[in-house]
Structure formats: structure tokens, C-alpha cells
Amino acid sequence: KAGVTQTPRYLIKTRGQQVTLSCSPISGHRSVSWYQQTPGQGLQFLFEYFSETQRNKGNFPGRFSGRQFSNSRSEMNVSTLELGDSALYLCASSFTGTGPMNTEAFFGQGTRLTVV
Amino acid sequence: AQSVSQHNHHVILSEAASLELGCNYSYGGTVNLFWYVQYPGQHLQLLLKYFSGDPLVKGIKGFEAEFIKSKFSFNLRKPSVQWSDTAEYFCALDMRFGAGTRLTVKP
């Protein structure tokens, strides 16, 4: 079956702009989580969506937001971009996400965002 | 709140050396623990996982991890590393990940 698909793969934006990233999870997976990966900070959790509801949220400012659609596809939006937002943004899908019935996370290839 | 700590930021070993990467978590409920690996230029992929039962779990490529509930730990081990184990390793509690440990194995 198809894996997790993230689009676009690469993006270059200027400071102050906004950006929307997309993630299509594995078919049947209802949980989608977003992460920011940078060399210095590792993998930082942004938020998790499950059945169109944000279930968990990391410690990122309100400029970072997301949503999930009824088909489990998810989008992440970053407004008023800053240079420090340059990173690899990873999306992971899971059957349940969290809790006792959790299964492993499957990751997409990521979207490389560069803010200039 | 759930959190995961990986204390080793960068580990450098010679081939055939033994490996132990530390992972501690903070959560009082039922835990689902994972180790993921990211080889250079590749996706994150699952190495092993613990849900319940035998606290010593074995994963791919000779890796194993031990869940010690009293220490809130889930350390990753491998008796003899290879150059091909050079990668970044992430411990996770459900969907919460640690900051990662970069492992460099010198040939």
C-alpha cells in the first residue's frame, strides 16, 4: 500500500509569508502528527490530529496551525514566517496515534522549508 | 504530560564496540515505547517497539531494548556496532519523540 505522502518536497519562502504543507496518510490511518526536524533541536512535536480533531499539541507558537480533513489528509500552516522556521517538516501517520492501542508511526519524506 | 529524554546527543564508536543509548520517559500510564532510526538521506523507520510482556525486546539488525519500569527507561543496545549503523536514533513514547542521538561508527 502507498506510504505517507508529503507535498511539496521543497519550498523556499521569504520572511513574513505564510506556507501550507500537505500530508496524505496511509490509507486507514486516522492519526496524523507533524514534527519539525532541525540539526540542533532534533525532532520536535508540533501537533497530532485524530479524526479531524487536534488531540495533542507541542510547544510551538500560534503561527503554527493545522487541520485534518474527513479523509484523514492533513495540512499544516505556518504564518508570518521567520528565518528560524527553516527546517524539515515531517508528517507521520498511525492507525490510532496514542494510547494503549497505538501502533508504530510511518513517516513521510518530509517537506524541506527554507525561509530567506 | 508525556515527555521523552535522550541524554546522549552524539555518540562516536569504533566498529565492534558495544552500544547503549539512553532513553527516559515521563508518563504514569500505560506506555507504548519505540525506537526509530534515520539513516542518512532516508525516512525514519521503526527499529523496535514495546507494548507489554517481556521487557526485553528485540528489533531489526541486532538491536534490542530493555524496558525498566522502575527507572522509566527504555535503553537501546547492540553488542557490536557496524559502520552501517551510523544514523540518528530516536526514542518515542507513543507519538512523542526524544531529541535524537546521532551515532557515528568509525570503520
Short mmCIF file of N, CA and C in Angstrom, two decimals, chain A residues 33 35 37 41-43 45 56-57 90 92 94 97-100 102-105 107-109, chain B residues 2 9 30 32 34 36 38 43-46 49 51 88 90 93-100:
data_model
loop_
_atom_site.label_atom_id
_atom_site.label_comp_id
_atom_site.label_asym_id
_atom_site.label_seq_id
_atom_site.Cartn_x
_atom_site.Cartn_y
_atom_site.Cartn_z
N SER A 33 0.49 13.14 12.73
CA SER A 33 1.28 14.03 13.59
C SER A 33 2.29 14.78 12.74
N TYR A 35 5.95 17.08 12.78
CA TYR A 35 7.18 17.32 13.51
C TYR A 35 8.06 18.28 12.73
N GLN A 37 12.00 19.05 12.21
CA GLN A 37 13.32 18.46 12.43
C GLN A 37 14.40 19.44 12.01
N GLN A 41 17.98 20.83 17.10
CA GLN A 41 16.86 20.55 18.02
C GLN A 41 16.28 19.15 17.87
N GLY A 42 16.73 18.42 16.90
CA GLY A 42 16.20 17.07 16.73
C GLY A 42 14.78 17.11 16.20
N LEU A 43 13.97 16.18 16.69
CA LEU A 43 12.60 16.01 16.20
C LEU A 43 11.65 16.61 17.24
N PHE A 45 7.88 17.84 18.33
CA PHE A 45 6.47 17.57 18.08
C PHE A 45 5.69 18.86 17.94
N ASN A 56 -3.30 16.45 20.43
CA ASN A 56 -2.13 16.81 21.22
C ASN A 56 -1.44 17.99 20.56
N LYS A 57 -0.78 18.78 21.35
CA LYS A 57 -0.11 19.95 20.81
C LYS A 57 1.23 20.13 21.50
N LEU A 90 8.19 16.99 9.04
CA LEU A 90 7.82 15.60 8.83
C LEU A 90 6.39 15.35 9.29
N ALA A 92 3.77 12.14 10.17
CA ALA A 92 3.73 10.71 10.47
C ALA A 92 2.29 10.28 10.63
N SER A 94 -0.41 7.12 11.77
CA SER A 94 -0.51 5.95 12.63
C SER A 94 -1.97 5.53 12.68
N GLY A 97 -2.48 6.45 16.81
CA GLY A 97 -1.70 7.57 17.32
C GLY A 97 -1.21 7.37 18.72
N THR A 98 -2.07 7.47 19.66
CA THR A 98 -1.64 7.38 21.05
C THR A 98 -2.55 6.42 21.80
N GLY A 99 -2.14 6.09 22.99
CA GLY A 99 -2.98 5.23 23.81
C GLY A 99 -2.59 3.77 23.69
N PRO A 100 -3.28 2.93 24.42
CA PRO A 100 -2.89 1.51 24.52
C PRO A 100 -2.99 0.74 23.22
N ASN A 102 -2.01 1.93 20.35
CA ASN A 102 -1.16 2.60 19.37
C ASN A 102 -0.32 1.62 18.57
N THR A 103 -0.14 1.94 17.36
CA THR A 103 0.80 1.20 16.52
C THR A 103 1.91 2.15 16.11
N GLU A 104 2.85 1.65 15.41
CA GLU A 104 4.00 2.46 15.06
C GLU A 104 3.61 3.60 14.13
N ALA A 105 4.49 4.58 14.06
CA ALA A 105 4.30 5.71 13.16
C ALA A 105 5.04 5.46 11.87
N PHE A 107 6.49 7.44 8.58
CA PHE A 107 6.87 8.80 8.23
C PHE A 107 6.91 9.03 6.73
N GLY A 108 6.58 10.26 6.38
CA GLY A 108 6.78 10.70 5.01
C GLY A 108 8.21 11.17 4.81
N GLN A 109 8.51 11.58 3.61
CA GLN A 109 9.87 12.03 3.30
C GLN A 109 10.13 13.44 3.79
N GLN B 2 3.31 13.83 28.73
CA GLN B 2 4.33 12.90 28.27
C GLN B 2 5.57 13.64 27.81
N HIS B 9 23.69 13.18 22.98
CA HIS B 9 23.42 13.92 21.75
C HIS B 9 24.15 13.31 20.57
N THR B 30 -0.06 3.64 30.93
CA THR B 30 0.43 2.56 30.07
C THR B 30 1.31 3.15 28.97
N ASN B 32 3.63 2.89 25.47
CA ASN B 32 3.99 2.27 24.20
C ASN B 32 5.28 2.94 23.76
N PHE B 34 8.97 3.11 21.58
CA PHE B 34 9.53 2.80 20.27
C PHE B 34 10.95 3.34 20.16
N TYR B 36 13.20 4.46 16.80
CA TYR B 36 13.24 4.65 15.35
C TYR B 36 14.65 5.00 14.94
N GLN B 38 17.01 6.75 11.67
CA GLN B 38 17.02 7.51 10.43
C GLN B 38 18.42 7.45 9.84
N HIS B 43 14.09 7.89 5.21
CA HIS B 43 12.98 8.10 6.13
C HIS B 43 13.33 7.59 7.51
N LEU B 44 12.62 8.11 8.48
CA LEU B 44 12.59 7.47 9.79
C LEU B 44 11.91 6.12 9.64
N GLN B 45 12.47 5.11 10.29
CA GLN B 45 11.85 3.79 10.23
C GLN B 45 11.94 3.13 11.60
N LEU B 46 11.00 2.22 11.83
CA LEU B 46 10.92 1.57 13.13
C LEU B 46 12.05 0.57 13.32
N LYS B 49 9.82 -2.04 19.15
CA LYS B 49 8.75 -1.44 19.94
C LYS B 49 8.42 -2.31 21.14
N PHE B 51 5.16 -2.87 23.85
CA PHE B 51 3.80 -2.56 24.30
C PHE B 51 3.54 -3.17 25.66
N GLU B 88 20.85 8.40 12.91
CA GLU B 88 20.28 9.10 14.06
C GLU B 88 19.18 8.21 14.65
N PHE B 90 16.06 7.69 17.42
CA PHE B 90 15.05 8.42 18.18
C PHE B 90 14.25 7.45 19.04
N LEU B 93 7.72 7.80 22.85
CA LEU B 93 6.64 7.34 23.72
C LEU B 93 5.36 7.71 22.98
N ASP B 94 4.66 6.71 22.48
CA ASP B 94 3.56 6.97 21.56
C ASP B 94 4.07 7.87 20.43
N MET B 95 3.50 9.04 20.26
CA MET B 95 3.91 9.89 19.15
C MET B 95 4.84 11.02 19.59
N ARG B 96 5.30 10.96 20.83
CA ARG B 96 6.24 11.96 21.33
C ARG B 96 7.66 11.43 21.19
N PHE B 97 8.51 12.20 20.54
CA PHE B 97 9.87 11.75 20.26
C PHE B 97 10.88 12.50 21.12
N GLY B 98 11.97 11.81 21.40
CA GLY B 98 13.10 12.48 22.01
C GLY B 98 13.85 13.29 20.97
N ALA B 99 14.84 14.01 21.41
CA ALA B 99 15.60 14.89 20.50
C ALA B 99 16.50 14.12 19.56
N GLY B 100 16.74 12.86 19.85
CA GLY B 100 17.56 12.04 18.97
C GLY B 100 19.00 11.94 19.43
#
